[in-house]
mmCIF file of C-alpha atoms in Angstrom:
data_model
loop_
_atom_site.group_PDB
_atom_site.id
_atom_site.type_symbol
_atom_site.label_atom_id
_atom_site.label_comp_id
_atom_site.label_asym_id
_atom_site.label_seq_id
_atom_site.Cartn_x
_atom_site.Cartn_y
_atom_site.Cartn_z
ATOM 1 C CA UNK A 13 -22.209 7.451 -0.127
ATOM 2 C CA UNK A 14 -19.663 6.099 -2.907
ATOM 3 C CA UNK A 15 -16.674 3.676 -2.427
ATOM 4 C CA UNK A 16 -13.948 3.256 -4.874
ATOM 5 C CA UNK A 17 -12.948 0.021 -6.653
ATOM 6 C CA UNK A 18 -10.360 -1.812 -5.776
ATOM 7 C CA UNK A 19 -7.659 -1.977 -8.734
ATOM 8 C CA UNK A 20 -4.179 -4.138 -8.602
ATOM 9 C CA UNK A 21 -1.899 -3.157 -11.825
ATOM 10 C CA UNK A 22 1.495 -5.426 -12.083
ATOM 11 C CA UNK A 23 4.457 -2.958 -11.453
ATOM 12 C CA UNK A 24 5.552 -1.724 -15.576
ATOM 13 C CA UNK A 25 8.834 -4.101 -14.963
ATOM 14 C CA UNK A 26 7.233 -6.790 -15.058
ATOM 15 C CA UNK A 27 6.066 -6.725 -18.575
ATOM 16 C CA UNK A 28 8.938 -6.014 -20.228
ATOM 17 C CA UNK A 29 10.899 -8.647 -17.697
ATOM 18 C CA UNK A 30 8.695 -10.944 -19.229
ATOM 19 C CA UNK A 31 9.138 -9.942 -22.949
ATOM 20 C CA UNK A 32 12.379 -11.026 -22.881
ATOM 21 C CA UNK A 33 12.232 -14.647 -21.741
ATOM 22 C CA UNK A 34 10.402 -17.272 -23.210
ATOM 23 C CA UNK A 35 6.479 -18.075 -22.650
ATOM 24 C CA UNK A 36 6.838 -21.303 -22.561
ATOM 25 C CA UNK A 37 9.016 -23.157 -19.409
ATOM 26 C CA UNK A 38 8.945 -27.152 -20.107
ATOM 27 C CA UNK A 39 10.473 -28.034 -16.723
ATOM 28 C CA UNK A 40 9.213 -27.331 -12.675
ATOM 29 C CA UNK A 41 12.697 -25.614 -11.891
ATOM 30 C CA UNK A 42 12.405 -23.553 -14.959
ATOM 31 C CA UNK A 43 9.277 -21.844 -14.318
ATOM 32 C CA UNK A 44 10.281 -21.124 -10.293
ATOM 33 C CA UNK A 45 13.777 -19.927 -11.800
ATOM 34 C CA UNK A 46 11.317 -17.675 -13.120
ATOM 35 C CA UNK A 47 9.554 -16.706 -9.982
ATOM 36 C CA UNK A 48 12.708 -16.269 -8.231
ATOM 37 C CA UNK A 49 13.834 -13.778 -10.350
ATOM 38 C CA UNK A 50 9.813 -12.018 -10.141
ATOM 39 C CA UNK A 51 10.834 -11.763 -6.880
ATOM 40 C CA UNK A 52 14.407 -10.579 -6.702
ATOM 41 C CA UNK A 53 13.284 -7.631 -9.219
ATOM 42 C CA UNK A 54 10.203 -6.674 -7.228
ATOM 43 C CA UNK A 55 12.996 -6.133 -4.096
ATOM 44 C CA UNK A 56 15.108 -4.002 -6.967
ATOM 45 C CA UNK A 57 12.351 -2.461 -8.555
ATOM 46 C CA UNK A 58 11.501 -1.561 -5.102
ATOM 47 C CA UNK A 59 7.277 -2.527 -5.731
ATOM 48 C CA UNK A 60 6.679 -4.701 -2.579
ATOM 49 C CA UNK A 61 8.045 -7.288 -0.781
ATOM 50 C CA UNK A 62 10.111 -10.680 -1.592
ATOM 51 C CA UNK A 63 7.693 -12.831 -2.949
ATOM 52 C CA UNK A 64 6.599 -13.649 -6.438
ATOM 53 C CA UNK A 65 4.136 -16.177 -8.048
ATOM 54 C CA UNK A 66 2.585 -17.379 -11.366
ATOM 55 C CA UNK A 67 0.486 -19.385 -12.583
ATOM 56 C CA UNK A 68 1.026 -22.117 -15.634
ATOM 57 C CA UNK A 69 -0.223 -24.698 -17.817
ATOM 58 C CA UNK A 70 0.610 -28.069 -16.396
ATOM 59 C CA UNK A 71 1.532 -29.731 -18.990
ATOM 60 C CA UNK A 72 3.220 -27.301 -21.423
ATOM 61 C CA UNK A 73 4.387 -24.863 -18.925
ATOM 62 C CA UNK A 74 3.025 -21.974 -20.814
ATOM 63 C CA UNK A 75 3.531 -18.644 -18.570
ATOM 64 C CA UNK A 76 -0.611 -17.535 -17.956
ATOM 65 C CA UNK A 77 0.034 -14.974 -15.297
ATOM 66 C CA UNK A 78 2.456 -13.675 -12.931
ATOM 67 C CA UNK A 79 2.052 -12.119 -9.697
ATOM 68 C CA UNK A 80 4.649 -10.496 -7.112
ATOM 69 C CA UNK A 81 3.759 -9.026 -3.686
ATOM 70 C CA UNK A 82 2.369 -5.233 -3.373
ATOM 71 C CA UNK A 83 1.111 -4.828 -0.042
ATOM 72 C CA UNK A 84 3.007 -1.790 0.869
ATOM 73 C CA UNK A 85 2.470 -0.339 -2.686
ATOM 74 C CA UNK A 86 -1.052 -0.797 -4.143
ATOM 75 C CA UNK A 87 -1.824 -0.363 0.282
ATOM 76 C CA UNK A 88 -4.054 -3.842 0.211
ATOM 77 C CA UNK A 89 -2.990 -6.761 2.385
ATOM 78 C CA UNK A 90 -4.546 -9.079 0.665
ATOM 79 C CA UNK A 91 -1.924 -8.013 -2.371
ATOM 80 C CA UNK A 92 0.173 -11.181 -2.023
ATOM 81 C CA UNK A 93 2.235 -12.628 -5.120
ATOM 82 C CA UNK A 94 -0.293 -15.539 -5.259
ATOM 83 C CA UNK A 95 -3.357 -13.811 -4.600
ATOM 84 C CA UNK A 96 -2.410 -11.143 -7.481
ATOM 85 C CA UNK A 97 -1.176 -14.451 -10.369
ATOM 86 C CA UNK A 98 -4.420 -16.158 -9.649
ATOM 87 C CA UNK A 99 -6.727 -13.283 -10.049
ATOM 88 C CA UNK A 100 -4.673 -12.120 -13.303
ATOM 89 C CA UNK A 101 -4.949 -16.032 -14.480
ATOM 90 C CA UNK A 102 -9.083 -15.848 -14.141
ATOM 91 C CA UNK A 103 -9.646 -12.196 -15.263
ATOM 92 C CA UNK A 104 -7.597 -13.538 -18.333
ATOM 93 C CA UNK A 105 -9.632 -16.691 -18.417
ATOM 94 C CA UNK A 106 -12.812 -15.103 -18.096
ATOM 95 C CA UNK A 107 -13.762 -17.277 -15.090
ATOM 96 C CA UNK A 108 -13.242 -18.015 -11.548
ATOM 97 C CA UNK A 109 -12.852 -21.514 -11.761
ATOM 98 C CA UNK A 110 -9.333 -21.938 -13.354
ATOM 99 C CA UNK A 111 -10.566 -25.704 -13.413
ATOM 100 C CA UNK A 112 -13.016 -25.518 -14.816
ATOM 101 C CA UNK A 113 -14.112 -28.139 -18.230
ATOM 102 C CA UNK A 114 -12.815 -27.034 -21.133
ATOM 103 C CA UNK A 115 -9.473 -25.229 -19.176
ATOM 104 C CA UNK A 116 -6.062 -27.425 -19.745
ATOM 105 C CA UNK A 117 -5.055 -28.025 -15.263
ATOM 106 C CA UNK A 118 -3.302 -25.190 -14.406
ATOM 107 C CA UNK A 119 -0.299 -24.839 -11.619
ATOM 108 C CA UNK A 120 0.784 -22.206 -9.013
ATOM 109 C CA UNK A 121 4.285 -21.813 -8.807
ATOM 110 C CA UNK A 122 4.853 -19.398 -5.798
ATOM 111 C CA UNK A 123 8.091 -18.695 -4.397
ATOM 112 C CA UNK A 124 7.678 -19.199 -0.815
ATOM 113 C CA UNK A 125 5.322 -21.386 0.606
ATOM 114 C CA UNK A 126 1.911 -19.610 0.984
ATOM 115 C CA UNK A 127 0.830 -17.860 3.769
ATOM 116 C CA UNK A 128 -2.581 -18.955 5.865
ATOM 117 C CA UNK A 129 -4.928 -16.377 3.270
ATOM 118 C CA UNK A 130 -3.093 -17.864 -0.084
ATOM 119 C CA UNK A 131 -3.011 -21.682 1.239
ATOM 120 C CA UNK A 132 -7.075 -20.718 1.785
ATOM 121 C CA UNK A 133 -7.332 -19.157 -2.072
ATOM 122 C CA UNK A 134 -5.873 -21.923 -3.914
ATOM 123 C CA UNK A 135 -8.587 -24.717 -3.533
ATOM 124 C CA UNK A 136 -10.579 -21.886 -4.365
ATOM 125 C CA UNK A 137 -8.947 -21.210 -7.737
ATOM 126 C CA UNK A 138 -9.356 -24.501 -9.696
ATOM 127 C CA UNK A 139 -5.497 -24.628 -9.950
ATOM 128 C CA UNK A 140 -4.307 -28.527 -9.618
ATOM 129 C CA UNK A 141 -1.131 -28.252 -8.397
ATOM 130 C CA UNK A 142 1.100 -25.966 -5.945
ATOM 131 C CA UNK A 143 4.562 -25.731 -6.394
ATOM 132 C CA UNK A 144 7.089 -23.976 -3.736
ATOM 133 C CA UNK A 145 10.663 -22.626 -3.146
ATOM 134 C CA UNK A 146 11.302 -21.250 -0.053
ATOM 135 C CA UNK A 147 9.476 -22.980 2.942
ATOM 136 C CA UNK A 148 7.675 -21.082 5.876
ATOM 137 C CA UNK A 149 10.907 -21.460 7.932
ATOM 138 C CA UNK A 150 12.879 -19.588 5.303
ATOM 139 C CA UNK A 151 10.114 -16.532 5.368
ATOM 140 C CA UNK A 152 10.096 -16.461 9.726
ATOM 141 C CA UNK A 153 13.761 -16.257 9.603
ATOM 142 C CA UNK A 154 13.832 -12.761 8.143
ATOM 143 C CA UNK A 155 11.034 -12.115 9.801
ATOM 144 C CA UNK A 156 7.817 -12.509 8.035
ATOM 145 C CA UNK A 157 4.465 -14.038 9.610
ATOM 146 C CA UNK A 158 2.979 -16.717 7.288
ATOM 147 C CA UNK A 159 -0.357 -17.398 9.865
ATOM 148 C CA UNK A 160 -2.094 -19.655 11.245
ATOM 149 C CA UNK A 161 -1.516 -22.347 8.854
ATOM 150 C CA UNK A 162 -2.129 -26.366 9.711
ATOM 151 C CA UNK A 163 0.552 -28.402 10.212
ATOM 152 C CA UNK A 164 -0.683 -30.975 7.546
ATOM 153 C CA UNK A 165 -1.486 -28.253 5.071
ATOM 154 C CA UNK A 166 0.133 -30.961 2.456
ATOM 155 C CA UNK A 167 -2.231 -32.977 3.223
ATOM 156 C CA UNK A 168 -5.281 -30.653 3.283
ATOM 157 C CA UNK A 169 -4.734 -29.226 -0.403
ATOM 158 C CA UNK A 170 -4.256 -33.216 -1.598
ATOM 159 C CA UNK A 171 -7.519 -34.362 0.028
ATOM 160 C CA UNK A 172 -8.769 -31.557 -2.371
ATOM 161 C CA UNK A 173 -6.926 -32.886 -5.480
ATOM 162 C CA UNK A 174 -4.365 -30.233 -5.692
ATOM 163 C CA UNK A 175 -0.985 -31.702 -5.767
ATOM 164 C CA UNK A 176 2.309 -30.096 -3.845
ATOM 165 C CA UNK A 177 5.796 -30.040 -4.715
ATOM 166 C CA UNK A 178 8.060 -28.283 -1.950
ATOM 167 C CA UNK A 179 11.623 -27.506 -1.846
ATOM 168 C CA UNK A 180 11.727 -26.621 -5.657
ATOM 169 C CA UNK A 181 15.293 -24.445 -6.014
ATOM 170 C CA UNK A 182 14.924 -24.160 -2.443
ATOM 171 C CA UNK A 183 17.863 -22.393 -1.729
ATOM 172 C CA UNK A 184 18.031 -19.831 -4.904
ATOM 173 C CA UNK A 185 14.027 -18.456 -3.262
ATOM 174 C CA UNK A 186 15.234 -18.357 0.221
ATOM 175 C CA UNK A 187 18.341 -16.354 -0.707
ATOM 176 C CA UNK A 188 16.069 -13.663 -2.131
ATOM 177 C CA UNK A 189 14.774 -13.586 0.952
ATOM 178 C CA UNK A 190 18.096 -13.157 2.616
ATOM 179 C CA UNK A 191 19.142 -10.763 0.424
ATOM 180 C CA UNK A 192 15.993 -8.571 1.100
ATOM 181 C CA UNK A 193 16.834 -8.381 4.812
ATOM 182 C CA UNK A 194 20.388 -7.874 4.299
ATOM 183 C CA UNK A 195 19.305 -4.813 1.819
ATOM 184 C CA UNK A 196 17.225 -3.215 4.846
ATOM 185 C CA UNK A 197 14.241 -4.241 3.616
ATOM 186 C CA UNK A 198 11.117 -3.404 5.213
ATOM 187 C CA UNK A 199 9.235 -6.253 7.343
ATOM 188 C CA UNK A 200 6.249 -5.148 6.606
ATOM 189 C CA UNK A 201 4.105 -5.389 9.780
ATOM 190 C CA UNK A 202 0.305 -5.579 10.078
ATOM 191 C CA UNK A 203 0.436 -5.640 13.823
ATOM 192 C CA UNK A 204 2.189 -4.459 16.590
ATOM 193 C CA UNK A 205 3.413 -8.127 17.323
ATOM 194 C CA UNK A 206 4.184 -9.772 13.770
ATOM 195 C CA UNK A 207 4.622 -9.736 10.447
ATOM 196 C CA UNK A 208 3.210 -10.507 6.590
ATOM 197 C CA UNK A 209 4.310 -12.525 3.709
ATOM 198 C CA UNK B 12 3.707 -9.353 -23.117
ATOM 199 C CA UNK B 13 1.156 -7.417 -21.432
ATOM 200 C CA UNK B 14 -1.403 -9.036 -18.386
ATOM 201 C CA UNK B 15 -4.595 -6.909 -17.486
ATOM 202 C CA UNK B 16 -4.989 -5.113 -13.881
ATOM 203 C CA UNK B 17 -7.118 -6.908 -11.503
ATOM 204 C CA UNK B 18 -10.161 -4.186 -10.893
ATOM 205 C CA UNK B 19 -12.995 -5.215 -8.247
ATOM 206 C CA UNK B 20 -16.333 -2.666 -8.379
ATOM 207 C CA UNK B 21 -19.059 -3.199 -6.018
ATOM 208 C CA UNK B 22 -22.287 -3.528 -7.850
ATOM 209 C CA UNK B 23 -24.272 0.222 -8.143
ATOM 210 C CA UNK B 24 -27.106 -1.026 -6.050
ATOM 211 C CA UNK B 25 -25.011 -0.741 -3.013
ATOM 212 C CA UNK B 26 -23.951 2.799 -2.712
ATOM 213 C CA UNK B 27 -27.780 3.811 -3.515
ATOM 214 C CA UNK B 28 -28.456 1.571 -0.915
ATOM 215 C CA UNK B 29 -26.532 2.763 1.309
ATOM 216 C CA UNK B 30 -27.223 6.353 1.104
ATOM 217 C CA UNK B 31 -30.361 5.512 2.503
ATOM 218 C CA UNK B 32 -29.285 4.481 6.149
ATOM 219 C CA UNK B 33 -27.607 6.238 8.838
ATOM 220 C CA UNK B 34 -23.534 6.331 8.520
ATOM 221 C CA UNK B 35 -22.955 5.365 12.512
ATOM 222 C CA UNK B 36 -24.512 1.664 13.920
ATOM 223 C CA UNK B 37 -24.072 2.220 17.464
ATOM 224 C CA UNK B 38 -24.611 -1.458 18.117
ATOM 225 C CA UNK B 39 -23.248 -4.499 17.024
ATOM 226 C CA UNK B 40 -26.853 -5.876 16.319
ATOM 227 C CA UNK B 41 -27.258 -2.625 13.864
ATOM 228 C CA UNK B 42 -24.225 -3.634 11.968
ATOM 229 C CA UNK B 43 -24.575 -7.118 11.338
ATOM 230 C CA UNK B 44 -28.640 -6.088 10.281
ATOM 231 C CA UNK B 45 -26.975 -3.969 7.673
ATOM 232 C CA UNK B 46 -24.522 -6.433 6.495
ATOM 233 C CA UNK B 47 -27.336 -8.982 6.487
ATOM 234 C CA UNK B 48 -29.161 -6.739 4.478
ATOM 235 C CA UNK B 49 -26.399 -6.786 1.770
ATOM 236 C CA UNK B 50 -25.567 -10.277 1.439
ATOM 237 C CA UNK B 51 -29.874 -10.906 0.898
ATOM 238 C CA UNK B 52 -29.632 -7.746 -2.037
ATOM 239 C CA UNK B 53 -26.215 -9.393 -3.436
ATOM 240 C CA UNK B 54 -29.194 -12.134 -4.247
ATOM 241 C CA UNK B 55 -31.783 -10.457 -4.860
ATOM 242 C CA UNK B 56 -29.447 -8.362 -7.711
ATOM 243 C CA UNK B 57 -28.160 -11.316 -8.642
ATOM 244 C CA UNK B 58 -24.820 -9.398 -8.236
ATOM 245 C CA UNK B 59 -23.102 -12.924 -6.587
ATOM 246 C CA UNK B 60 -23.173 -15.491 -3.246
ATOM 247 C CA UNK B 61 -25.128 -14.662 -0.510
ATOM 248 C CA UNK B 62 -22.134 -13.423 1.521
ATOM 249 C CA UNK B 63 -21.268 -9.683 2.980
ATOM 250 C CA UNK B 64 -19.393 -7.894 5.272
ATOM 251 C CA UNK B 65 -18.245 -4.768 6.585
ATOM 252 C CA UNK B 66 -15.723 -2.807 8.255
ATOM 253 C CA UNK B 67 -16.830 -0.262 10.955
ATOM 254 C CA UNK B 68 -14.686 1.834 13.365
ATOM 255 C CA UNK B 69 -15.460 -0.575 16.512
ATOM 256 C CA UNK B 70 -15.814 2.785 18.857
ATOM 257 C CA UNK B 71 -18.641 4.700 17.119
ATOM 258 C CA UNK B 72 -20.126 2.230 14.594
ATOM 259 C CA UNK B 73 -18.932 4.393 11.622
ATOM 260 C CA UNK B 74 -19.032 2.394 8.526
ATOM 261 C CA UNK B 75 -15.854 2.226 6.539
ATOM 262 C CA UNK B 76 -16.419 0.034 3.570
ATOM 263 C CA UNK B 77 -18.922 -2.418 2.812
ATOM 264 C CA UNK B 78 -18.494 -5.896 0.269
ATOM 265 C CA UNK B 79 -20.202 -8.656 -0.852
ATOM 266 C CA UNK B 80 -19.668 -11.900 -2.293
ATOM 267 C CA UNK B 81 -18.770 -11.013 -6.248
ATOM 268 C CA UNK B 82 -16.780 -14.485 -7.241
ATOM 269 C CA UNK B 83 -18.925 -15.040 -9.767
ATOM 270 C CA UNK B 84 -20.049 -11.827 -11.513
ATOM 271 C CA UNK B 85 -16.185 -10.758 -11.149
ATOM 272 C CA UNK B 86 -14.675 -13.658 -12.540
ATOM 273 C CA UNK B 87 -12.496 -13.697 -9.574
ATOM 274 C CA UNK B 88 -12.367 -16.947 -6.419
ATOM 275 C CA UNK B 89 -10.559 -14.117 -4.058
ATOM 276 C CA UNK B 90 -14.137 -11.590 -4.371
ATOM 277 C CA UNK B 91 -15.369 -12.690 -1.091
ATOM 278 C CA UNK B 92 -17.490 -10.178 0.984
ATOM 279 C CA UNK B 93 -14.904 -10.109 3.705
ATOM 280 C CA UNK B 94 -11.607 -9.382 1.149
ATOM 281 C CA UNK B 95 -13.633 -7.179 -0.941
ATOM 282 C CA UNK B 96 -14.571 -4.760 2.245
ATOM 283 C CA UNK B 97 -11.288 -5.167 3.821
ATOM 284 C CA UNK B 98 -9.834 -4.374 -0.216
ATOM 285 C CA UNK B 99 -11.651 -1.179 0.038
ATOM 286 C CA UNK B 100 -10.997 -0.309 3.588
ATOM 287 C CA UNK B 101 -7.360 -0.532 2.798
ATOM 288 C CA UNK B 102 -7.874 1.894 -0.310
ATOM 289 C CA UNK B 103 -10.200 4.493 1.257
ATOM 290 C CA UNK B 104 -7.766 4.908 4.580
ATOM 291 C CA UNK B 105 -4.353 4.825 1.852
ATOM 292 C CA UNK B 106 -3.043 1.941 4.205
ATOM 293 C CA UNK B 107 -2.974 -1.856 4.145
ATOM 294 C CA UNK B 108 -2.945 -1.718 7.679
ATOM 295 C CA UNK B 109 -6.238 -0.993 9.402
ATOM 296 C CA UNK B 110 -4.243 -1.307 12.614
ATOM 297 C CA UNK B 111 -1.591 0.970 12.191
ATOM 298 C CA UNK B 112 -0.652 3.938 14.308
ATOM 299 C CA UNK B 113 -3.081 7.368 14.332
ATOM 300 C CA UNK B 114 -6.293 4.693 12.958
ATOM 301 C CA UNK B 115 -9.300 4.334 15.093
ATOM 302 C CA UNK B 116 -9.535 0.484 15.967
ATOM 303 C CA UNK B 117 -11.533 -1.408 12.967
ATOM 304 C CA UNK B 118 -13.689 -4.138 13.021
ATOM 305 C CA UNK B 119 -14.616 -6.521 10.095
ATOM 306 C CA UNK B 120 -18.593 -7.653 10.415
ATOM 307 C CA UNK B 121 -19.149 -10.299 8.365
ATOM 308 C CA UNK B 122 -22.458 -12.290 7.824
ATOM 309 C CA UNK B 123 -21.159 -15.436 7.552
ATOM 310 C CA UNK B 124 -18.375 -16.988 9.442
ATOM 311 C CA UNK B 125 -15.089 -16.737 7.358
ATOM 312 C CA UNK B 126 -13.614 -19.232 4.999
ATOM 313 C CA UNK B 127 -9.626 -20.488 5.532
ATOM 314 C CA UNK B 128 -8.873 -17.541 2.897
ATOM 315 C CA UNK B 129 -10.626 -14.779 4.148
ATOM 316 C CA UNK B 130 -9.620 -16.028 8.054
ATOM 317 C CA UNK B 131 -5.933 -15.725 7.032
ATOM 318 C CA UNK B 132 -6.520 -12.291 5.741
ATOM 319 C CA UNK B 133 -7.697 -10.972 8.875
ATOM 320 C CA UNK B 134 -4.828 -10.694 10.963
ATOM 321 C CA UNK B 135 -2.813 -9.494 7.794
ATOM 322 C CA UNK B 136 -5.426 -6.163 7.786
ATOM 323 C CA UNK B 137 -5.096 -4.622 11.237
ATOM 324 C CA UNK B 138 -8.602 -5.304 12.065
ATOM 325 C CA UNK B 139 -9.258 -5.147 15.851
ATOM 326 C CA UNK B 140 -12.136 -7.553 16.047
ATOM 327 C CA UNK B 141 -14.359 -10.061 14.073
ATOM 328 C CA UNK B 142 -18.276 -10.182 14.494
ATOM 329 C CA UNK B 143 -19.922 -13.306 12.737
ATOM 330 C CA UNK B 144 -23.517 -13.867 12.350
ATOM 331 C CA UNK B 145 -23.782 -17.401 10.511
ATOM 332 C CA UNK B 146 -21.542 -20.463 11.284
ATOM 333 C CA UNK B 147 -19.857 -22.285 9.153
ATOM 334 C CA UNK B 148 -22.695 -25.023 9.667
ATOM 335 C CA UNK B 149 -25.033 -22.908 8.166
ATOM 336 C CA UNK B 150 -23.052 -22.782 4.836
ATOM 337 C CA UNK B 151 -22.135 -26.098 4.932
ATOM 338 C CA UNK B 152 -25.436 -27.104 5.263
ATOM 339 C CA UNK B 153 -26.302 -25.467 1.950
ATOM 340 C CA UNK B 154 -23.440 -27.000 0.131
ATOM 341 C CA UNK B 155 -20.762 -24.258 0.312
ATOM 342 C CA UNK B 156 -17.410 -25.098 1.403
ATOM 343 C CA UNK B 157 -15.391 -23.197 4.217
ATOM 344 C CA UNK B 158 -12.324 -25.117 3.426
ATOM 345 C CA UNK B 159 -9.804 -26.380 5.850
ATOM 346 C CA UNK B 160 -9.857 -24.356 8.951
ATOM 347 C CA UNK B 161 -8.369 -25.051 11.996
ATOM 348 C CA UNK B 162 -10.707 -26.137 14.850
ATOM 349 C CA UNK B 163 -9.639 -23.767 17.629
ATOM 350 C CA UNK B 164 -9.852 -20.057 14.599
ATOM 351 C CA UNK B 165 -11.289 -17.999 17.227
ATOM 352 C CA UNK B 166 -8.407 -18.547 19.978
ATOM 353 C CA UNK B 167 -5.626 -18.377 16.801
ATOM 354 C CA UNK B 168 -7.103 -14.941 16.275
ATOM 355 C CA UNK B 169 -7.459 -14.175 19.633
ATOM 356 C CA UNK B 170 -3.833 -14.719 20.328
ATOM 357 C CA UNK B 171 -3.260 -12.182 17.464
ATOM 358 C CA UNK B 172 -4.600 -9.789 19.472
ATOM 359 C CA UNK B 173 -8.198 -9.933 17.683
ATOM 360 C CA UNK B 174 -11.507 -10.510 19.604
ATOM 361 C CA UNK B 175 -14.255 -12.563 18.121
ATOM 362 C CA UNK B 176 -18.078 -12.436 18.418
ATOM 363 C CA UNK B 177 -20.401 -15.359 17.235
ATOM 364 C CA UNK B 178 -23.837 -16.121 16.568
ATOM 365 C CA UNK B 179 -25.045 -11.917 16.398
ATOM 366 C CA UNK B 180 -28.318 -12.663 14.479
ATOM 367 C CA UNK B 181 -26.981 -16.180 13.220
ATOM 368 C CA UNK B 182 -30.871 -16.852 12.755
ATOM 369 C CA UNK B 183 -31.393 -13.834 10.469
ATOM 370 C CA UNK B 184 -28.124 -14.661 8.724
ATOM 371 C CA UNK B 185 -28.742 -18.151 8.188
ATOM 372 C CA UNK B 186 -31.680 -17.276 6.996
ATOM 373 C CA UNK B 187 -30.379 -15.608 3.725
ATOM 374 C CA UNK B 188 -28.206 -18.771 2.858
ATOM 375 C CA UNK B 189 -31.439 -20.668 3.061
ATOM 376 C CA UNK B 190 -33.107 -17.883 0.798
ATOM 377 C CA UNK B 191 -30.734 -18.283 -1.891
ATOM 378 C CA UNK B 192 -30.814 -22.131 -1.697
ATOM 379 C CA UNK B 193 -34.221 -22.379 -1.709
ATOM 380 C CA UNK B 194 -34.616 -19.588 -4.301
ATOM 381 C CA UNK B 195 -32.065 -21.921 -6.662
ATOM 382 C CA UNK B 196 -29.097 -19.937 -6.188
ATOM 383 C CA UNK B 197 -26.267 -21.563 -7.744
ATOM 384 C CA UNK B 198 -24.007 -23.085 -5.435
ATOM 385 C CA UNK B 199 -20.718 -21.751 -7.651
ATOM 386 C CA UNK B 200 -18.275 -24.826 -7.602
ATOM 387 C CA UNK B 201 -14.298 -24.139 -8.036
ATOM 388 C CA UNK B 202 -13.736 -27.780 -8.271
ATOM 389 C CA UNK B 203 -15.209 -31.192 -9.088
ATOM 390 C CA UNK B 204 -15.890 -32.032 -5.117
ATOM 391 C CA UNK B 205 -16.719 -29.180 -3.039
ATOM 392 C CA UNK B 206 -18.144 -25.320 -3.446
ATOM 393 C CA UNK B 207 -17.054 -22.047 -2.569
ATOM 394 C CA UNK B 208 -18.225 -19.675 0.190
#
């Protein structure tokens, strides 16, 4: 009996997309002008759905890993934009903890507000701060099913010491979104009753 | 600019393993024995947590794809037992959804019950039903943390069309947790306040 690994490449866009901007993004608005854009291209590209994430360095907004959505393409659910920058951000770090001592505090910039699975990853990534574009609202109008998710999520993820910032270019990340269903995008759907982020 | 792909390998003690029982638990008892049996050999091989799971076609008790807990060994917070065999799943059937048309109906087993992440990855993965043997007491009371989950999971997933058993050998899967606390198993900590499960 043998079972293959499980292996999540970044779409080839998405390097050179990033070769051509600038590694480090001093402001908040900056670095999800960034993740907007992740995201638009992965809808052009045609590699997955509307959503894109990455993760930086707090304080000097240094670019450590991107992520955009591949469900439908690397066939994994679990292959959200977040999910995807925060594994890239440890296998680069060499640990799981991106908190851990010795690591400068590290950010998630995603850009739609995470789904129930990602809102349950990121205490579990060391990263000190979430940042987010679109909200949930955004995502269900087109659609998409973000879960399960408490209605004081905020809350939750600052009991654990991890900051929020919502509403970041709001508007820019949900007209991706808008612009995917207008496209014919596909809303992806897990079940016969709803849909994924 | 180039970022690394994220690659997740079970540990070679588990197909060996594996080849040595019978491909088709007819019971649910049978199944969670087996996945017991990983999460105590995860220790034992000091391969990660003592967490696994498994997916198995609910009709005839086929297994799928097994995981267990690799967080630490992988460098990676998202290598829970229940993502990694769901991961795999995914891969070996060429579809992120276990639920989709022409698929037998799938069933995640998992030893322990599920963290906030890997509960809002199971309705994204077409699963059919949950079986937990552990509660979230029983890692709690070891120090790990199941993060912020809503009181009333089981009727969430339930209205997502998913069944859930609880408490199928809880004894014998609490057991293990106990096992690796007692045996000094580390209790892996993402953050300054609380642990990972």
């Amino acid at each position: 009996m043998s079972f293959p690994a499980l292996t999540i490449k970044l779409p080839d866009w998405v390097d050179s997309f990033l070769s051509s901007k600038p590694d480090i993004l001093p402001t908040i608005e900056q670095r999800m002008d960034l993740v907007i854009s992740l995201s638009r291209l992965n809808i052009q590209h045609k590699t997955g759905g509307p959503f894109a994430a990455a993760v930086f360095s707090m304080d000097t907004g240094k670019l450590i890993a991107p992520g955009v959505n591949m469900v439908v393409t690397s066939s994994c659910s679990v292959a959200h934009g977040e999910i995807v920058a925060l594994s890239i951000a440890q296998k680069i770090s060499g640990c799981f903890d991106l908190g851990a001592p010795g690591h400068p505090e590290y950010e998630l910039v995603s850009s739609t507000a995470p789904c129930a699975m990602c809102l349950g990853a990121i205490p579990w990534s060391g990263v000190k701060r979430l940042i987010c574009g679109a909200r949930d609202e955004d995502a269900r109008a087109i659609g998409f099913d973000e879960g399960s998710k408490m209605s004081n999520w905020v809350e939750e993820l600052e009991k654990r010491g991890i900051s929020v910032i919502n509403d970041v270019l709001r508007l820019e990340a949900a007209s991706v979104l808008k612009y995917y269903n207008d496209s014919g995008g596909t809303i992806y759907n897990g079940r016969q009753d709803s849909n994924l982020t």
